[in-house]
JSON list of C-alpha atoms in Angstrom, two decimals:
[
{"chain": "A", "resi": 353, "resn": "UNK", "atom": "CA", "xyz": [28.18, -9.07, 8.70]},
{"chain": "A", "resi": 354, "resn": "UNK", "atom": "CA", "xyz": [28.24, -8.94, 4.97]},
{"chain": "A", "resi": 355, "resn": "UNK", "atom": "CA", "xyz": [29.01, -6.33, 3.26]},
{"chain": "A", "resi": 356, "resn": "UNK", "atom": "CA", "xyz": [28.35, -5.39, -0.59]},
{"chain": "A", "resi": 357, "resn": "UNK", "atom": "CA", "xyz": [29.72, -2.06, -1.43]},
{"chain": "A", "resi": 358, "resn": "UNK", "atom": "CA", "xyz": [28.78, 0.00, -4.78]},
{"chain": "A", "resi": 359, "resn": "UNK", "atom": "CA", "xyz": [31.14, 2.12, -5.82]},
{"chain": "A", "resi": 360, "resn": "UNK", "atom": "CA", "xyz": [29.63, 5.57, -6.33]},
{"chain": "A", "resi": 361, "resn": "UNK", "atom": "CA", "xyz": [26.42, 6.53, -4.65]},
{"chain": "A", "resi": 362, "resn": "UNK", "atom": "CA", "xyz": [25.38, 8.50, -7.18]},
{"chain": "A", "resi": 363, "resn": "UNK", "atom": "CA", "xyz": [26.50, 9.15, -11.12]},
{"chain": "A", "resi": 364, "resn": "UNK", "atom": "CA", "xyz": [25.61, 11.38, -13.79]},
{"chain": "A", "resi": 365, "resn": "UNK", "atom": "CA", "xyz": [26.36, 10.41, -17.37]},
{"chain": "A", "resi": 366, "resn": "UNK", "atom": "CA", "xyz": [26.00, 11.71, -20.87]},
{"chain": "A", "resi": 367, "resn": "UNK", "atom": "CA", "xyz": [23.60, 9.66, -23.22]},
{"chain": "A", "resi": 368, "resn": "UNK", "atom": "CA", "xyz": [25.70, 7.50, -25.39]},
{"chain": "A", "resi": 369, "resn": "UNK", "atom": "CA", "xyz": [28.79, 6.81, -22.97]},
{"chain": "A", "resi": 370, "resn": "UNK", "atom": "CA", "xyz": [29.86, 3.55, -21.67]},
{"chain": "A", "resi": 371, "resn": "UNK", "atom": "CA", "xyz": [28.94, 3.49, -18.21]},
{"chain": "A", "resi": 372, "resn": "UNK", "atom": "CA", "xyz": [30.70, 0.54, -15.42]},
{"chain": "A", "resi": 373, "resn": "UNK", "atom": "CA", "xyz": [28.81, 0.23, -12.06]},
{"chain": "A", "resi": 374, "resn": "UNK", "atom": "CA", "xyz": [30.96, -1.54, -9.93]},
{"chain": "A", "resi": 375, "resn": "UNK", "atom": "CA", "xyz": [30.43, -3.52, -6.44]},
{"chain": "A", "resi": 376, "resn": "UNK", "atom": "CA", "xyz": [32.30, -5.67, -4.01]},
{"chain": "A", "resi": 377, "resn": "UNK", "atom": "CA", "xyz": [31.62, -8.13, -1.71]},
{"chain": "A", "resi": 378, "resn": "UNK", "atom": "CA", "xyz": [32.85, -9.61, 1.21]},
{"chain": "A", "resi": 379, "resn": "UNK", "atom": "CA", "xyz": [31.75, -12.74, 2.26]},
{"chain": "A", "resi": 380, "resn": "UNK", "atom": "CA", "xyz": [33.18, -14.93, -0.30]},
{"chain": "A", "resi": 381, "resn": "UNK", "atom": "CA", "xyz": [30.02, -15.51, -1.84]},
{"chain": "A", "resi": 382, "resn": "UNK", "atom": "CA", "xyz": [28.96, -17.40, -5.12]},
{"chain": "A", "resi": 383, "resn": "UNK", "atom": "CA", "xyz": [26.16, -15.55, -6.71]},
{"chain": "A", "resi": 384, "resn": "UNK", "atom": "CA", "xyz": [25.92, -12.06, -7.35]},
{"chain": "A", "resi": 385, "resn": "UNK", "atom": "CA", "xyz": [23.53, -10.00, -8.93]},
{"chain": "A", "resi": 386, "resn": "UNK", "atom": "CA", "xyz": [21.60, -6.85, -10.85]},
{"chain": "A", "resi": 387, "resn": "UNK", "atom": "CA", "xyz": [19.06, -5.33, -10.37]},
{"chain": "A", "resi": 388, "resn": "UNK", "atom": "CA", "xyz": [17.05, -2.10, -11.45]},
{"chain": "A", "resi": 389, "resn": "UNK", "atom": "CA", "xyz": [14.64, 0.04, -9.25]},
{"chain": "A", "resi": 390, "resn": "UNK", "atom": "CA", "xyz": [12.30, 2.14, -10.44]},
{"chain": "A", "resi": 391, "resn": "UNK", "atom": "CA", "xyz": [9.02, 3.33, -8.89]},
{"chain": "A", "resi": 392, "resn": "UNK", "atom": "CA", "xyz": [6.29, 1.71, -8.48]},
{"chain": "A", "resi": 393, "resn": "UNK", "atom": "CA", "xyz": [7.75, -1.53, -10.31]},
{"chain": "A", "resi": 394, "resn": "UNK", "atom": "CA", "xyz": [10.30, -2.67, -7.10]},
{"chain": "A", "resi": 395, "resn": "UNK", "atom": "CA", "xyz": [13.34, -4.56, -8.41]},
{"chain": "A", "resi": 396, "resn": "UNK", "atom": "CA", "xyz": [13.65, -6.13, -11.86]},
{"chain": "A", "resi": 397, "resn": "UNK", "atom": "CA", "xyz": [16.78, -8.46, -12.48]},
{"chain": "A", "resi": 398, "resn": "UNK", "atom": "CA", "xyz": [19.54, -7.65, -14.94]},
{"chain": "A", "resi": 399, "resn": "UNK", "atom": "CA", "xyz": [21.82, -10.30, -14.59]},
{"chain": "A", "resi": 400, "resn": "UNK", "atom": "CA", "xyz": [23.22, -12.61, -12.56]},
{"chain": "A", "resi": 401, "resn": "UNK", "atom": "CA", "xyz": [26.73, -14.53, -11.66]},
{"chain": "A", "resi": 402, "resn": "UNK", "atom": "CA", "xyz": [26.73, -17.57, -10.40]},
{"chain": "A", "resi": 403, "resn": "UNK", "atom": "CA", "xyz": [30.62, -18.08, -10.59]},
{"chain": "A", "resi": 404, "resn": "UNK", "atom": "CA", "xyz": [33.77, -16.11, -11.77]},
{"chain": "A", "resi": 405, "resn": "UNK", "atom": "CA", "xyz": [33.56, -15.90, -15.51]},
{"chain": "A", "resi": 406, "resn": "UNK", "atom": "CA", "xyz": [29.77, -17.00, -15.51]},
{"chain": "A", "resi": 407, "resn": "UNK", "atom": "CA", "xyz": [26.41, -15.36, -16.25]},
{"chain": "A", "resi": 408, "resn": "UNK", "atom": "CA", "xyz": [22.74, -15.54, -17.28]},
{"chain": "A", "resi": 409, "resn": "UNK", "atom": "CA", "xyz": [20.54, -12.81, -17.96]},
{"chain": "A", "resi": 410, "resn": "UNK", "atom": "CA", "xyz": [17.61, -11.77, -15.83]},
{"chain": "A", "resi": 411, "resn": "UNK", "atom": "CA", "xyz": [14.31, -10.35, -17.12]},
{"chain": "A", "resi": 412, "resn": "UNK", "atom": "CA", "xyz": [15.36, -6.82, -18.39]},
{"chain": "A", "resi": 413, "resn": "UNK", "atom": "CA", "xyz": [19.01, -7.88, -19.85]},
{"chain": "A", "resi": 414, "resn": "UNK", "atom": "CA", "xyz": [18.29, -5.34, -22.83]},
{"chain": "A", "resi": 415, "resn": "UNK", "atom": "CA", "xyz": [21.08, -2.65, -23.04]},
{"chain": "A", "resi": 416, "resn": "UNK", "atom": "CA", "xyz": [23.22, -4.30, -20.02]},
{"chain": "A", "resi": 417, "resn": "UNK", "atom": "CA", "xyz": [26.14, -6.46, -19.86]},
{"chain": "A", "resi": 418, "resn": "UNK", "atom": "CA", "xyz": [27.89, -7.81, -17.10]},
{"chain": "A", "resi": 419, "resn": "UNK", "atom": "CA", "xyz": [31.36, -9.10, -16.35]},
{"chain": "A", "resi": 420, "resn": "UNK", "atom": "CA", "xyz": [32.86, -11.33, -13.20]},
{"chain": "A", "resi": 421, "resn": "UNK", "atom": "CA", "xyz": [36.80, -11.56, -13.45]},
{"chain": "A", "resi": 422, "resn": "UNK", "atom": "CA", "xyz": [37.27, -11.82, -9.68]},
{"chain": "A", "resi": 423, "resn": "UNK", "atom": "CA", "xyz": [34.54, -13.75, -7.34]},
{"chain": "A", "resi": 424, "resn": "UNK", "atom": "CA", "xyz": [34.51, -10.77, -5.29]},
{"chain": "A", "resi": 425, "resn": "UNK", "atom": "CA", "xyz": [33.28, -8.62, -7.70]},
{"chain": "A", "resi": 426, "resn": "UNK", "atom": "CA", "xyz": [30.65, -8.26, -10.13]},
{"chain": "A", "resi": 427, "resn": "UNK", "atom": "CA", "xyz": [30.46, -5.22, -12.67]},
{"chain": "A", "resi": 428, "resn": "UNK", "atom": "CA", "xyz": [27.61, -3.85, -14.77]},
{"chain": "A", "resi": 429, "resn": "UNK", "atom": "CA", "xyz": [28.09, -2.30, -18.11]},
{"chain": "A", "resi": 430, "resn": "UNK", "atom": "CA", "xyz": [26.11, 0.29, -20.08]},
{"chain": "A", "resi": 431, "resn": "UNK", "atom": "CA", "xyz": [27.65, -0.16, -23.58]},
{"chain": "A", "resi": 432, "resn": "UNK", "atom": "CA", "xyz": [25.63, 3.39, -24.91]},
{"chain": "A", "resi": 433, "resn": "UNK", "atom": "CA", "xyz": [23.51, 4.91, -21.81]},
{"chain": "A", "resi": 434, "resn": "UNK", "atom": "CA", "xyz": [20.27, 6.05, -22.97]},
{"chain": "A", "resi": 435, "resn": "UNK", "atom": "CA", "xyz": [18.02, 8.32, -20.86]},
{"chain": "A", "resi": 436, "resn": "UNK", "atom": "CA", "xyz": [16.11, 5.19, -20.62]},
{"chain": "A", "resi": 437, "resn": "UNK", "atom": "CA", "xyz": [18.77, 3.67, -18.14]},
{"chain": "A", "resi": 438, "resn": "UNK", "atom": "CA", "xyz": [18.32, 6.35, -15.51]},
{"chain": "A", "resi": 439, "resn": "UNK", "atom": "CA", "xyz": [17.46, 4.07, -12.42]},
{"chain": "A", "resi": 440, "resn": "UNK", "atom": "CA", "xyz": [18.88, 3.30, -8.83]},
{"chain": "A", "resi": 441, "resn": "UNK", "atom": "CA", "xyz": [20.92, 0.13, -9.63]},
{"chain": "A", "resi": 442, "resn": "UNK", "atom": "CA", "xyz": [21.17, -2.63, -6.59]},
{"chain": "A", "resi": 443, "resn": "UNK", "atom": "CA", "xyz": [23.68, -5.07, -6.96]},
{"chain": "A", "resi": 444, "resn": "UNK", "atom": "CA", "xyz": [23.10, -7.97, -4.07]},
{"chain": "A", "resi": 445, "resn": "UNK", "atom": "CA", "xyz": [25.61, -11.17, -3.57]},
{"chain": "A", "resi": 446, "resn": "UNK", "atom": "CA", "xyz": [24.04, -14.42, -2.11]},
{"chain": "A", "resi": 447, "resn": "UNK", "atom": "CA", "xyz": [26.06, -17.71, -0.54]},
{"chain": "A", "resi": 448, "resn": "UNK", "atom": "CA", "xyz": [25.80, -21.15, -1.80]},
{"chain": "A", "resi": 449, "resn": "UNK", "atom": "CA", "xyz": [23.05, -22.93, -0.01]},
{"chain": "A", "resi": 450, "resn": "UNK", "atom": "CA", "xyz": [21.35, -19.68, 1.64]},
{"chain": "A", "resi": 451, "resn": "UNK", "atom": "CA", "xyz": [18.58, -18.05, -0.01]},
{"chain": "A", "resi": 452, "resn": "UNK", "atom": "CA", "xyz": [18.86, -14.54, 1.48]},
{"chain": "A", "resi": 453, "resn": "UNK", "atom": "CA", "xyz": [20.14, -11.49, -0.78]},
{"chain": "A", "resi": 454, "resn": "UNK", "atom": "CA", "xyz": [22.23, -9.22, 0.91]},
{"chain": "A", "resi": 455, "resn": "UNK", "atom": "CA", "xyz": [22.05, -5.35, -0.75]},
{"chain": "A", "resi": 456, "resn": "UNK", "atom": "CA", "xyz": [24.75, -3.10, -0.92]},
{"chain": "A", "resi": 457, "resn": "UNK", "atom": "CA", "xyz": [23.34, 0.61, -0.64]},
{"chain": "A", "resi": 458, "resn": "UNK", "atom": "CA", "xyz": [22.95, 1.20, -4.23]},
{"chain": "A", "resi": 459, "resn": "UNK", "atom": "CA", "xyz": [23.99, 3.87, -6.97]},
{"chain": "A", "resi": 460, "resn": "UNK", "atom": "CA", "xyz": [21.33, 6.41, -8.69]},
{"chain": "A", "resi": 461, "resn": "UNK", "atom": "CA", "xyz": [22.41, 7.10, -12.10]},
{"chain": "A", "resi": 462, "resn": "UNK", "atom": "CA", "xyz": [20.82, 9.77, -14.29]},
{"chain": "A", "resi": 463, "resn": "UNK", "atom": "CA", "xyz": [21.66, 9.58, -18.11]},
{"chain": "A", "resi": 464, "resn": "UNK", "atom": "CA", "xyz": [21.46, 13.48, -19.32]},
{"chain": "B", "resi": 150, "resn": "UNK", "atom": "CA", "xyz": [3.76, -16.79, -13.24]},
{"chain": "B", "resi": 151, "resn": "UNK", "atom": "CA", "xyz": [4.87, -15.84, -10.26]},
{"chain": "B", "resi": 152, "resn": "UNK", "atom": "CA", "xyz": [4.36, -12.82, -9.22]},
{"chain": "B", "resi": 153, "resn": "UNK", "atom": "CA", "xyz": [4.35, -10.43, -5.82]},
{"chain": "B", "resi": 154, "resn": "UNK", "atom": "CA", "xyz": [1.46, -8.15, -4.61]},
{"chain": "B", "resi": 155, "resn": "UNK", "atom": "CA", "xyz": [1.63, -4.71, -2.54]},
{"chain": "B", "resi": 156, "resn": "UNK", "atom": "CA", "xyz": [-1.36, -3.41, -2.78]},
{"chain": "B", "resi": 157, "resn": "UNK", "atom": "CA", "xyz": [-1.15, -0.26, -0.73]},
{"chain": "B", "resi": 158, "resn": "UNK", "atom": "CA", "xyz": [1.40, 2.04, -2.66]},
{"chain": "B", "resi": 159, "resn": "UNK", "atom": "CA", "xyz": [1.56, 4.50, 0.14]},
{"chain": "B", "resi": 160, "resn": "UNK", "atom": "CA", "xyz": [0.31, 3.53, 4.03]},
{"chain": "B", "resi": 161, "resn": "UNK", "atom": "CA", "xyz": [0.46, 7.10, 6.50]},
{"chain": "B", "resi": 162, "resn": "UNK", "atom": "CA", "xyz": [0.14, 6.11, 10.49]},
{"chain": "B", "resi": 163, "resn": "UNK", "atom": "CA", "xyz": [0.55, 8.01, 13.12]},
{"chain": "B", "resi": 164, "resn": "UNK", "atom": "CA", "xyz": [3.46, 7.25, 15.71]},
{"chain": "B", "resi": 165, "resn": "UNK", "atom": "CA", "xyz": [2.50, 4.81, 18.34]},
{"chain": "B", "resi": 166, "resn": "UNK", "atom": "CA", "xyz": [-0.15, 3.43, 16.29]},
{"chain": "B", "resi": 167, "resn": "UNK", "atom": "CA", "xyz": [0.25, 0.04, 14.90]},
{"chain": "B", "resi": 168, "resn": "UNK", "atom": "CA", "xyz": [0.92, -1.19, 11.14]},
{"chain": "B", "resi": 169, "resn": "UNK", "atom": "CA", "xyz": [-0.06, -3.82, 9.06]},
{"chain": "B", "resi": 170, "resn": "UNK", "atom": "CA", "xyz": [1.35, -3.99, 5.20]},
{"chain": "B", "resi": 171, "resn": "UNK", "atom": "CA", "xyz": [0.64, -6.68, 3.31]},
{"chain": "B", "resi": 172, "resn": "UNK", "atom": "CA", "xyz": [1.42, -8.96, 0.57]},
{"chain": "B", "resi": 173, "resn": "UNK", "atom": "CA", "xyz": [0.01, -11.29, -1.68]},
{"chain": "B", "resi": 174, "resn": "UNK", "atom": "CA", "xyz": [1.48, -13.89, -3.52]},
{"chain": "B", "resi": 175, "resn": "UNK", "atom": "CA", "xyz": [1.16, -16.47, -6.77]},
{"chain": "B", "resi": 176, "resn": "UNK", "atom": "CA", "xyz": [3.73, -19.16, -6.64]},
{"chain": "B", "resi": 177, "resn": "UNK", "atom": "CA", "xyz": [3.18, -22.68, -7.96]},
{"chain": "B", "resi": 178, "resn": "UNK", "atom": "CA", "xyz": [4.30, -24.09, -4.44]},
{"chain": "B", "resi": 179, "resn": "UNK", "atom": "CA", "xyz": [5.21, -23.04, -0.91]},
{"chain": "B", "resi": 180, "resn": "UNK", "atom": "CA", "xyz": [8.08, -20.44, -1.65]},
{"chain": "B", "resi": 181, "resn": "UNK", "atom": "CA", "xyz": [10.27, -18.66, 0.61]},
{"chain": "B", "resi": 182, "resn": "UNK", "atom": "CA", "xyz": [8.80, -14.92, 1.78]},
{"chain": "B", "resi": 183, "resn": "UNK", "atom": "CA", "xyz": [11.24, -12.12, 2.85]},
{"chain": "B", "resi": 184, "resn": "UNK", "atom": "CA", "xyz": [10.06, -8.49, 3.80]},
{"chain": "B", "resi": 185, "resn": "UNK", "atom": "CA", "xyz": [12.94, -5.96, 2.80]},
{"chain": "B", "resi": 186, "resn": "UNK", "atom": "CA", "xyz": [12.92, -2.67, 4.66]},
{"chain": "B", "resi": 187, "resn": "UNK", "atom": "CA", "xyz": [14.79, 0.63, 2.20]},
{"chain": "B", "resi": 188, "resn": "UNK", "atom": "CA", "xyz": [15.40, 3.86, 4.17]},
{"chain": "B", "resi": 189, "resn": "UNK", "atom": "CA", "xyz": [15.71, 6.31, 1.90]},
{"chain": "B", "resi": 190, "resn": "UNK", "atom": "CA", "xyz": [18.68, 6.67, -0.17]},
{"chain": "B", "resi": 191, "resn": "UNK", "atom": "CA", "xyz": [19.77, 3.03, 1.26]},
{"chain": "B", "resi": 192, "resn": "UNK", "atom": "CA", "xyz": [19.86, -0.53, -0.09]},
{"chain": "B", "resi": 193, "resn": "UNK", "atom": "CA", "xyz": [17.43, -3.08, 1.13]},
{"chain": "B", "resi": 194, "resn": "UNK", "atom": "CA", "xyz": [17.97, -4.54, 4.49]},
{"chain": "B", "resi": 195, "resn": "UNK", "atom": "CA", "xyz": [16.14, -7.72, 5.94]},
{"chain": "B", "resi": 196, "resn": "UNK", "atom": "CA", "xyz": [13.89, -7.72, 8.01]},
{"chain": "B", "resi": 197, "resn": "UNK", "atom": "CA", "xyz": [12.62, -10.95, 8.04]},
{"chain": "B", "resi": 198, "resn": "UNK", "atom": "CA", "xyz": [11.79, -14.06, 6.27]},
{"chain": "B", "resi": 199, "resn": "UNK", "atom": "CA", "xyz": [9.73, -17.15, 6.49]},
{"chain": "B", "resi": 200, "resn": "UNK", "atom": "CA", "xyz": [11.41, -20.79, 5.16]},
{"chain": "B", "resi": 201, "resn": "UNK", "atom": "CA", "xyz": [8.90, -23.31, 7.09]},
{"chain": "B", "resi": 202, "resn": "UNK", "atom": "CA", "xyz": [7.43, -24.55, 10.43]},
{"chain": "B", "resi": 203, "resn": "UNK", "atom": "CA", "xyz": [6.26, -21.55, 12.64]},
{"chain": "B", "resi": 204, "resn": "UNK", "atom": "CA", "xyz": [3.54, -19.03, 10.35]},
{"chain": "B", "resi": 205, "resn": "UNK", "atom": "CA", "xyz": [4.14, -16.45, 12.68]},
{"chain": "B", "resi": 206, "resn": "UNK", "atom": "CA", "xyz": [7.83, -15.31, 12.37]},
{"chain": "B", "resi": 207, "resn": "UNK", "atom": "CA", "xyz": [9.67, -12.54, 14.04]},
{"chain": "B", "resi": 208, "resn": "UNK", "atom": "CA", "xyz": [12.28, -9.97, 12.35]},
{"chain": "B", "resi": 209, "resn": "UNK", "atom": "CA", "xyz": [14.40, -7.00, 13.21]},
{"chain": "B", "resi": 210, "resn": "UNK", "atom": "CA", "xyz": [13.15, -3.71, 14.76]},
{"chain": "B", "resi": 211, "resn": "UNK", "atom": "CA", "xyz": [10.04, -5.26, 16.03]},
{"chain": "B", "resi": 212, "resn": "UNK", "atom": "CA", "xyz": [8.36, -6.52, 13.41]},
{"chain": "B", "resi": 213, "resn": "UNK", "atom": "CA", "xyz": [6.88, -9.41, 12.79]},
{"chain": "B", "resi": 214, "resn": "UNK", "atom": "CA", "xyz": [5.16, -11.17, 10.30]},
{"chain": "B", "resi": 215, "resn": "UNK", "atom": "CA", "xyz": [2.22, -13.71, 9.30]},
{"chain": "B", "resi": 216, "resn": "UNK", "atom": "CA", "xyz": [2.48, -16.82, 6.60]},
{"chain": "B", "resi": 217, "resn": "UNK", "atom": "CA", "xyz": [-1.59, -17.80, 5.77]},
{"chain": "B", "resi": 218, "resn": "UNK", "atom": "CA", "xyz": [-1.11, -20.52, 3.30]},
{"chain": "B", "resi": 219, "resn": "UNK", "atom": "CA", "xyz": [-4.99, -20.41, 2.29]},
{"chain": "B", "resi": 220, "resn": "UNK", "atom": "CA", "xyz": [-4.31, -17.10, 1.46]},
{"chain": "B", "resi": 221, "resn": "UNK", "atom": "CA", "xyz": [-0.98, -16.63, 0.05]},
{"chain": "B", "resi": 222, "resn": "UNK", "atom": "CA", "xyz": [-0.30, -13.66, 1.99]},
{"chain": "B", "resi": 223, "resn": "UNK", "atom": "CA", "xyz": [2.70, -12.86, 3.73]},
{"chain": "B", "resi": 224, "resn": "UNK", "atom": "CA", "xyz": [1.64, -9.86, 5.79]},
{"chain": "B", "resi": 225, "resn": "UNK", "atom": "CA", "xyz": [3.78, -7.58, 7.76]},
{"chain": "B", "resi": 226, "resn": "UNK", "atom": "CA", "xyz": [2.90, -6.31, 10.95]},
{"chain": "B", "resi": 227, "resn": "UNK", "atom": "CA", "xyz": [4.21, -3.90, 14.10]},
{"chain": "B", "resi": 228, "resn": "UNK", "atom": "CA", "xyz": [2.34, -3.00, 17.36]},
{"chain": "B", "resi": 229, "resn": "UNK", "atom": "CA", "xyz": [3.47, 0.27, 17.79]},
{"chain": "B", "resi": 230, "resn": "UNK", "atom": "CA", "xyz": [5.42, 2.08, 14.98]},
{"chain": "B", "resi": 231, "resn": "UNK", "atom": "CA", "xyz": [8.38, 4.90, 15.64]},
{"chain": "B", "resi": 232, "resn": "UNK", "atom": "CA", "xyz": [8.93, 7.67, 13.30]},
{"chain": "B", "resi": 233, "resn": "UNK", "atom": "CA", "xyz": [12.47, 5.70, 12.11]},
{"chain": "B", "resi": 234, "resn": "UNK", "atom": "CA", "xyz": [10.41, 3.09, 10.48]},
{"chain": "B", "resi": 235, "resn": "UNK", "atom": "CA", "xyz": [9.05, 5.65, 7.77]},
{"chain": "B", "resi": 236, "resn": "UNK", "atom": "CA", "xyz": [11.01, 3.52, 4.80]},
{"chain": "B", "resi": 237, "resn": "UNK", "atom": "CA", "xyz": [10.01, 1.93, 1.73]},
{"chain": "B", "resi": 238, "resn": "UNK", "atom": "CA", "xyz": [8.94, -1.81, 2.70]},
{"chain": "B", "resi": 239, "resn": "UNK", "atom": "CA", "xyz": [9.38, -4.49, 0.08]},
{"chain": "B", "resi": 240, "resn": "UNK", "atom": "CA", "xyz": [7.58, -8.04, 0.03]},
{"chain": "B", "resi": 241, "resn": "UNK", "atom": "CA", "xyz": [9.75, -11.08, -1.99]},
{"chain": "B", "resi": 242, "resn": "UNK", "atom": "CA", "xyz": [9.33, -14.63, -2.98]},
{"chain": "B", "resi": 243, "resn": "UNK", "atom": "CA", "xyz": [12.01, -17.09, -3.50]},
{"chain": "B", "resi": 244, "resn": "UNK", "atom": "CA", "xyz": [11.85, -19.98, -5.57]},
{"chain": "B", "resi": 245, "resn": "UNK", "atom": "CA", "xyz": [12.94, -23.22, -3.48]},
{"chain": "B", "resi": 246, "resn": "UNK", "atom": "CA", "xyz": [14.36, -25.02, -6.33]},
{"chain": "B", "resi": 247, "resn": "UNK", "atom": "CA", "xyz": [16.46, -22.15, -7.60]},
{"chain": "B", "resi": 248, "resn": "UNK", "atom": "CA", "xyz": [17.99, -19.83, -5.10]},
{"chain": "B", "resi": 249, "resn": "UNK", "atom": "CA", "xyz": [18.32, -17.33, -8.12]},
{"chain": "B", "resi": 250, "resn": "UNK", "atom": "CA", "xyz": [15.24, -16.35, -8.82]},
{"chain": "B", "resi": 251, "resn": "UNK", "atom": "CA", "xyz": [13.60, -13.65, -6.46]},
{"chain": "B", "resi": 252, "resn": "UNK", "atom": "CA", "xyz": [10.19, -11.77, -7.03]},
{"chain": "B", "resi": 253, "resn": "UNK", "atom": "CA", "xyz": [10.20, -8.44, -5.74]},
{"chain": "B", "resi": 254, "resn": "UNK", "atom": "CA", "xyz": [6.38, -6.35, -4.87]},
{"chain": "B", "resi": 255, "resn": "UNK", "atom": "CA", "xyz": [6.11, -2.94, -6.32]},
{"chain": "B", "resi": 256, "resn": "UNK", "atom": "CA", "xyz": [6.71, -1.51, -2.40]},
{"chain": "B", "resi": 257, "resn": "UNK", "atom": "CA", "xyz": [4.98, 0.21, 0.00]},
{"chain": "B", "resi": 258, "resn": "UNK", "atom": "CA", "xyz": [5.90, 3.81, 1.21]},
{"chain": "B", "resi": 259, "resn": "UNK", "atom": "CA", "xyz": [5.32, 3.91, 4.64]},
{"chain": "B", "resi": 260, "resn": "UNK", "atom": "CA", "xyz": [5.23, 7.82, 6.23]},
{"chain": "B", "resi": 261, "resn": "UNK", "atom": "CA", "xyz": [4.73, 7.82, 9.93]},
{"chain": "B", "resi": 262, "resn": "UNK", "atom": "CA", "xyz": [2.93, 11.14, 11.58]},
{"chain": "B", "resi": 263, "resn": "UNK", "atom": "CA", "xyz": [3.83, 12.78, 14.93]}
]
């Protein structure tokens, strides 16, 4: 089975800190991804990773970036959290050639 | 634009009874449909997903669900729903020329009654 972990299930951070979401994955896959929950708008994308090193933005890139050093993980980066930014975060990963997501459980992160 | 439809924010049943949620799409061409199930305070899991040939395709946990071309629905269906399956349910398109892009529905809340 594949597995994509997040690192904290839940985080509370001070508005203006530097916040790093991390997650891991399993399956050796290619693509990796972003994305915010909020209600009653389901998942918007942040970013994506389509290789170690590599990136494009999503639709709501604003206030995020991203970085892939290792293909098994894929890190998101508040530079200055804003109260704004509190959210459940989803990362997912995705193999080359296979169009099915896989979710790891996610982390809820209020910005105080 | 693409875009995803839930229409019903919140669906109560009562246990035993059966369940239809549903989903409307606008996509340019035939895309690929998934239905995401979310327990609470989980990530999504799959619960099924339609690529081609058979409209009618079967997931996980007894659910099944219904591609109607002429309508561009994708609706989700179960015969007889347990109280485990109170979750929130999400409906997604996939492009079939780019495996990155995904379109999520808003979700539907799904609370099952004794």
């Amino acid at each position: 089975d594949v597995k994509v972990t997040q690192s904290s299930r839940y985080l509370v951070k001070r508005t203006g800190e530097k916040v790093f979401l991390e997650c891991v994955q399993d399956m050796d896959h290619e693509n990796m991804f972003w994305y915010r929950q909020d209600p009653g708008l389901g998942l918007r994308l942040i970013y994506f990773s389509y290789d170690v090193k590599m990136k494009e933005k999503g639709d709501i890139p604003e206030g995020y970036s991203v970085s892939r050093e290792k293909k098994e993980r894929f890190s998101l980066i508040l530079e200055s959290a804003s109260t704004n930014q509190t959210s459940m975060y989803l990362c997912a990963s995705r193999g080359t050639g296979e169009n099915i997501q896989y979710f790891g459980a996610g982390t809820r992160l209020s910005v105080l | 634009a693409q875009s995803v439809t839930q229409p019903d924010i919140h669906i109560t049943v009562s246990e035993g009874a059966s369940l239809e949620l549903r989903c409307n799409y606008s996509y340019g061409a035939t895309p690929y449909l998934f239905w995401y199930v979310q327990s609470p305070g989980q990530g999504l899991q799959l619960l099924l997903k339609y690529f081609s040939g058979d409209t009618l395709v079967q997931g996980i946990k007894g659910f099944e669900a219904e591609f109607k071309r002429s309508q561009s629905s994708f609706n989700l269906r179960k015969p007889s729903v347990h109280w485990s399956d109170a979750a929130e349910y999400f409906c997604a398109v996939g492009a079939r020329d780019n495996f990155n892009k995904f379109y999520f529905g808003s979700g539907t809340k799904l609370n099952v009654k004794p």
